Coordinates of C-alpha atoms and ligand atoms in Angstrom, one line a residue:
P254 CA 47.5 -41.5 -45.5
P255 CA 45.3 -39.8 -42.8
A256 CA 44.9 -41.6 -39.5
L257 CA 41.2 -41.5 -40.2
S258 CA 39.4 -40.6 -43.4
V259 CA 35.6 -40.5 -43.5
R260 CA 33.7 -39.9 -46.7
D261 CA 30.0 -39.0 -47.0
L262 CA 29.1 -41.3 -44.1
R263 CA 25.4 -41.9 -43.6
K264 CA 23.6 -43.8 -40.9
T265 CA 19.9 -44.3 -40.7
Y266 CA 18.8 -46.5 -37.8
D267 CA 16.0 -49.1 -38.1
N268 CA 13.6 -46.7 -36.4
G269 CA 14.2 -44.2 -39.2
V270 CA 16.4 -41.8 -37.3
E271 CA 19.0 -40.2 -39.6
A272 CA 21.9 -40.0 -37.1
L273 CA 24.5 -39.1 -39.8
K274 CA 23.6 -37.3 -42.9
G275 CA 26.8 -37.3 -45.0
I276 CA 29.8 -36.7 -42.8
S277 CA 33.3 -36.2 -44.2
L278 CA 36.3 -35.8 -42.0
D279 CA 40.1 -36.2 -42.1
V280 CA 42.3 -36.7 -39.1
H281 CA 46.1 -36.3 -39.5
P282 CA 48.5 -38.8 -38.0
G283 CA 49.7 -37.5 -34.7
D284 CA 46.7 -35.1 -34.3
F285 CA 44.6 -34.7 -31.2
H286 CA 41.1 -34.2 -32.6
A287 CA 37.8 -33.3 -30.9
L288 CA 34.3 -34.1 -32.1
L289 CA 32.2 -31.6 -30.3
G290 CA 28.4 -31.5 -30.2
P291 CA 25.2 -31.6 -28.1
N292 CA 23.5 -34.8 -27.1
G293 CA 21.9 -36.6 -30.0
A294 CA 24.2 -34.9 -32.6
G295 CA 25.6 -38.2 -33.9
K296 CA 29.0 -38.4 -32.2
S297 CA 28.6 -41.9 -30.7
T298 CA 27.2 -43.1 -34.0
L299 CA 30.2 -41.8 -35.8
I300 CA 32.7 -43.4 -33.5
G301 CA 30.6 -46.5 -33.3
I302 CA 30.9 -47.0 -37.0
V303 CA 34.7 -46.2 -37.0
S304 CA 35.2 -48.8 -34.3
S305 CA 33.0 -51.4 -36.1
L306 CA 30.3 -51.5 -33.4
V307 CA 27.6 -49.9 -35.6
N308 CA 27.0 -50.7 -39.3
K309 CA 27.0 -47.8 -41.6
T310 CA 24.2 -47.1 -44.1
S311 CA 26.6 -45.8 -46.8
G312 CA 29.9 -44.0 -47.1
E313 CA 33.6 -44.8 -46.7
V314 CA 35.9 -45.1 -43.7
N315 CA 39.7 -45.6 -44.0
V316 CA 42.0 -46.0 -41.0
F317 CA 45.6 -45.3 -42.0
G318 CA 44.7 -46.1 -45.5
V319 CA 43.0 -49.4 -44.7
D320 CA 39.4 -49.6 -45.8
L321 CA 37.3 -50.5 -42.8
H322 CA 34.6 -52.3 -44.8
A323 CA 37.0 -54.4 -46.9
H324 CA 39.6 -55.1 -44.3
R325 CA 37.8 -54.9 -41.0
D326 CA 40.2 -57.0 -38.9
Q327 CA 43.3 -55.2 -40.2
A328 CA 41.8 -51.8 -39.6
M329 CA 40.6 -52.7 -36.1
R330 CA 44.1 -53.7 -35.1
L331 CA 45.1 -50.1 -35.5
I332 CA 42.3 -48.7 -33.2
G333 CA 41.9 -48.6 -29.5
L334 CA 38.5 -47.7 -28.1
V335 CA 37.6 -46.3 -24.7
P336 CA 33.8 -46.6 -24.4
Q337 CA 31.8 -44.3 -22.2
E338 CA 30.7 -46.9 -19.7
L339 CA 33.1 -48.7 -17.3
N340 CA 33.1 -52.2 -18.5
F341 CA 36.0 -54.0 -16.7
N342 CA 35.6 -56.5 -13.9
M343 CA 35.4 -54.5 -10.7
F344 CA 36.6 -57.6 -8.8
E345 CA 39.9 -57.8 -10.6
K346 CA 43.1 -55.9 -10.0
P347 CA 44.2 -53.2 -12.5
R348 CA 47.3 -55.1 -13.4
D349 CA 45.4 -58.3 -14.1
I350 CA 42.8 -56.5 -16.1
L351 CA 45.5 -55.1 -18.4
V352 CA 47.4 -58.4 -18.7
N353 CA 44.3 -60.4 -19.4
Y354 CA 43.1 -58.0 -22.0
A355 CA 46.5 -58.2 -23.7
G356 CA 46.3 -62.0 -23.6
F357 CA 42.9 -61.9 -25.3
Y358 CA 44.7 -60.0 -28.2
G359 CA 47.5 -62.6 -28.4
I360 CA 50.2 -60.5 -26.8
P361 CA 52.8 -62.8 -25.0
R362 CA 52.5 -62.7 -21.2
A363 CA 56.1 -61.4 -20.7
Q364 CA 55.4 -58.5 -23.0
A365 CA 52.0 -57.9 -21.5
L366 CA 53.6 -57.6 -18.0
V367 CA 56.0 -54.9 -19.3
R368 CA 53.3 -53.0 -21.1
A369 CA 51.0 -53.2 -18.1
E370 CA 53.6 -51.5 -15.9
E371 CA 54.2 -48.8 -18.6
E372 CA 50.5 -48.1 -19.0
L373 CA 49.7 -48.1 -15.3
R374 CA 52.5 -45.6 -14.7
R375 CA 51.4 -43.4 -17.5
A376 CA 47.9 -43.4 -16.1
Q377 CA 49.2 -42.7 -12.6
L378 CA 47.9 -46.0 -11.4
W379 CA 51.0 -48.0 -10.7
D380 CA 50.6 -47.7 -7.0
K381 CA 47.1 -49.1 -7.4
A382 CA 48.1 -52.0 -9.6
Q383 CA 47.3 -54.6 -6.9
M384 CA 44.1 -53.1 -5.4
M385 CA 40.6 -54.3 -6.1
S386 CA 39.4 -52.1 -9.0
R387 CA 36.1 -51.6 -7.3
T388 CA 37.9 -49.5 -4.6
L389 CA 39.4 -47.1 -7.1
S390 CA 38.0 -43.5 -7.4
G391 CA 35.9 -42.6 -10.4
G392 CA 38.8 -40.8 -12.1
M393 CA 41.1 -43.7 -11.5
K394 CA 38.6 -46.1 -13.1
R395 CA 38.3 -43.9 -16.1
R396 CA 42.1 -43.8 -16.5
L397 CA 42.2 -47.6 -16.1
M398 CA 39.9 -47.8 -19.2
I399 CA 42.5 -45.7 -21.1
A400 CA 45.4 -47.8 -19.9
R401 CA 43.6 -51.0 -21.0
A402 CA 42.9 -49.6 -24.5
M403 CA 46.6 -48.7 -24.9
M404 CA 47.7 -52.3 -24.2
T405 CA 47.4 -53.3 -27.8
R406 CA 49.5 -50.2 -28.8
P407 CA 46.8 -48.7 -31.1
R408 CA 47.9 -46.0 -33.6
L409 CA 44.5 -44.4 -33.2
L410 CA 42.9 -44.0 -29.8
I411 CA 39.2 -43.1 -29.8
L412 CA 37.4 -42.0 -26.7
D413 CA 33.6 -41.5 -26.2
E414 CA 33.0 -38.7 -23.8
P415 CA 35.9 -39.7 -21.6
T416 CA 35.2 -37.1 -18.9
A417 CA 31.4 -37.0 -19.0
G418 CA 30.1 -36.4 -15.5
V419 CA 33.4 -36.2 -13.8
D420 CA 34.5 -33.1 -11.9
I421 CA 37.2 -30.7 -12.9
E422 CA 40.1 -32.0 -10.9
I423 CA 39.5 -35.5 -12.2
R424 CA 39.2 -34.2 -15.7
R425 CA 42.7 -32.5 -15.4
D426 CA 44.3 -35.8 -14.4
M427 CA 42.8 -37.5 -17.4
W428 CA 43.9 -34.7 -19.7
K429 CA 47.5 -35.2 -18.4
T430 CA 47.4 -38.9 -19.3
L431 CA 45.9 -38.2 -22.7
R432 CA 48.4 -35.6 -23.5
E433 CA 51.3 -38.0 -22.7
I434 CA 49.8 -40.6 -24.9
N435 CA 49.4 -38.2 -27.8
A436 CA 53.0 -36.8 -27.2
A437 CA 54.3 -40.3 -27.6
G438 CA 52.8 -40.5 -31.1
T439 CA 49.3 -42.0 -30.8
T440 CA 46.6 -40.1 -32.8
I441 CA 43.6 -39.3 -30.5
I442 CA 40.0 -38.6 -31.4
L443 CA 37.6 -37.8 -28.6
T444 CA 34.0 -36.8 -28.4
T445 CA 32.9 -34.2 -25.9
H446 CA 30.2 -31.7 -25.2
Y447 CA 32.6 -29.5 -23.3
L448 CA 34.2 -26.8 -25.5
E449 CA 36.7 -26.2 -22.7
E450 CA 37.9 -29.8 -23.0
A451 CA 38.4 -29.5 -26.7
E452 CA 40.1 -26.2 -26.3
N453 CA 42.5 -27.5 -23.7
L454 CA 43.5 -30.7 -25.4
C455 CA 42.9 -30.7 -29.1
R456 CA 44.6 -29.2 -32.2
H457 CA 41.6 -29.8 -34.6
L458 CA 37.9 -29.7 -34.0
A459 CA 34.8 -30.8 -35.8
I460 CA 31.5 -29.5 -34.5
I461 CA 28.6 -31.9 -35.2
D462 CA 24.9 -31.0 -35.0
R463 CA 22.0 -33.1 -36.0
G464 CA 24.0 -35.5 -38.1
V465 CA 26.1 -33.0 -40.0
I466 CA 29.5 -31.3 -39.5
V467 CA 28.7 -27.6 -39.1
E468 CA 32.3 -26.4 -38.6
Q469 CA 35.7 -28.0 -38.8
G470 CA 39.3 -27.0 -38.8
P471 CA 42.3 -26.1 -36.5
M472 CA 41.2 -25.1 -33.0
R473 CA 42.6 -21.6 -33.2
T474 CA 40.8 -20.7 -36.4
L475 CA 37.5 -22.0 -35.0
L476 CA 37.8 -20.4 -31.6
A477 CA 38.3 -17.1 -33.3
K478 CA 34.9 -17.6 -35.1
L479 CA 32.9 -18.9 -32.1
Ligands
LIG64 P1 45.7 -27.7 -45.1 O1 45.3 -29.0 -45.7 O2 44.9 -26.5 -45.6 O3 47.1 -27.4 -44.9 P2 45.4 -29.0 -42.6 O4 44.1 -29.4 -42.0 O5 46.4 -30.0 -43.2 O6 45.1 -27.8 -43.6 O7 46.2 -28.2 -41.5 C1 45.6 -27.2 -40.8 C2 46.5 -26.8 -39.6 O8 46.8 -27.9 -38.8 C3 47.9 -26.3 -40.0 O9 48.2 -25.2 -39.2 C4 48.8 -27.4 -39.8 O10 50.1 -27.0 -39.4 C5 48.1 -28.1 -38.7 N1 48.4 -29.6 -38.7 C6 48.5 -30.4 -39.8 N2 48.8 -31.6 -39.5 C7 48.7 -31.7 -38.1 C8 48.8 -32.7 -37.2 N3 49.1 -34.0 -37.5 N4 48.7 -32.4 -35.9 C9 48.4 -31.2 -35.5 N5 48.3 -30.1 -36.3 C10 48.5 -30.4 -37.6
LIG65 P1 25.5 -38.3 -29.5 O1 26.6 -39.3 -29.3 O2 26.1 -37.1 -30.2 O3 24.7 -37.9 -28.3 P2 24.1 -40.4 -30.9 O4 25.0 -40.9 -32.0 O5 24.1 -41.2 -29.7 O6 24.5 -38.9 -30.6 O7 22.6 -40.3 -31.5 C1 22.3 -39.6 -32.7 C2 20.8 -39.8 -33.0 O8 20.6 -41.2 -33.3 C3 19.9 -39.5 -31.8 O9 18.7 -39.0 -32.4 C4 19.7 -40.8 -31.2 O10 18.4 -40.9 -30.5 C5 19.7 -41.8 -32.3 N1 20.2 -43.1 -32.0 C6 21.3 -43.5 -31.4 N2 21.4 -44.8 -31.3 C7 20.3 -45.3 -31.8 C8 19.8 -46.7 -32.0 N3 20.6 -47.7 -31.6 N4 18.6 -46.8 -32.5 C9 17.9 -45.8 -32.9 N5 18.3 -44.5 -32.8 C10 19.5 -44.3 -32.3

């Protein structure tokens, strides 16, 4: 089955805003997929529904063949989410943040310690493992968010504008981490409003505007059209 299958997904917020007007999307296992679109297009709403933070109005979402509505917990175990805002405790150390997060998901401590080292290394943060997180740079904090999401070994990693507002060098370091995660087999979906980012990282692209997908397909095909 697809890593993510979305069928005729609609979302109307209580205030009457139609954020999604019938979105259909398939993401293949192993893919690196971008959702590109301007502010207000509906990207956050879409990934909010996929990650169970937002209730859909209608439509269907399947994660590796698991119906998100019927089997929410089972589907959520397959997903890792990196939200836009930094939401870890700035007064904890990176290693503790990762190990505590794993503990919350029932991962035995010995295993959590091994994984924390793996993820901190992959995020180029191992030498910062014992520092106060508050003292990390902006880019390091963003990579810590990614490392934390990977602690549960999700098959699908979803990132909401992971590089919004960060400068180009920091973005490149994040891209390196994300490429390594994808190369190791995790399917990745990210939202962005930088075409350059989608172009650099992703194999498939969906362009969203005002709640509808206006273009979708392999990156190369779409770039030729744009
Ligand atoms: P179709 O269904 O018409 O074959 P796909 O969307 O399956 O189109 O594939 C379109 C392109 O994406 C093809 O070039 C295919 O090789 C490539 N592709 C298919 N699956 C993946 C994947 N998991 N990761 C990256 N590229 C893929
Ligand atoms: P994007 O992530 O592409 O910027 P969003 O999904 O955040 O787009 O927003 C899509 C539309 O839905 C916008 O018009 C936005 O104002 C509206 N919207 C988003 N969240 C809410 C909410 N909680 N209540 C009402 N309207 C919302």
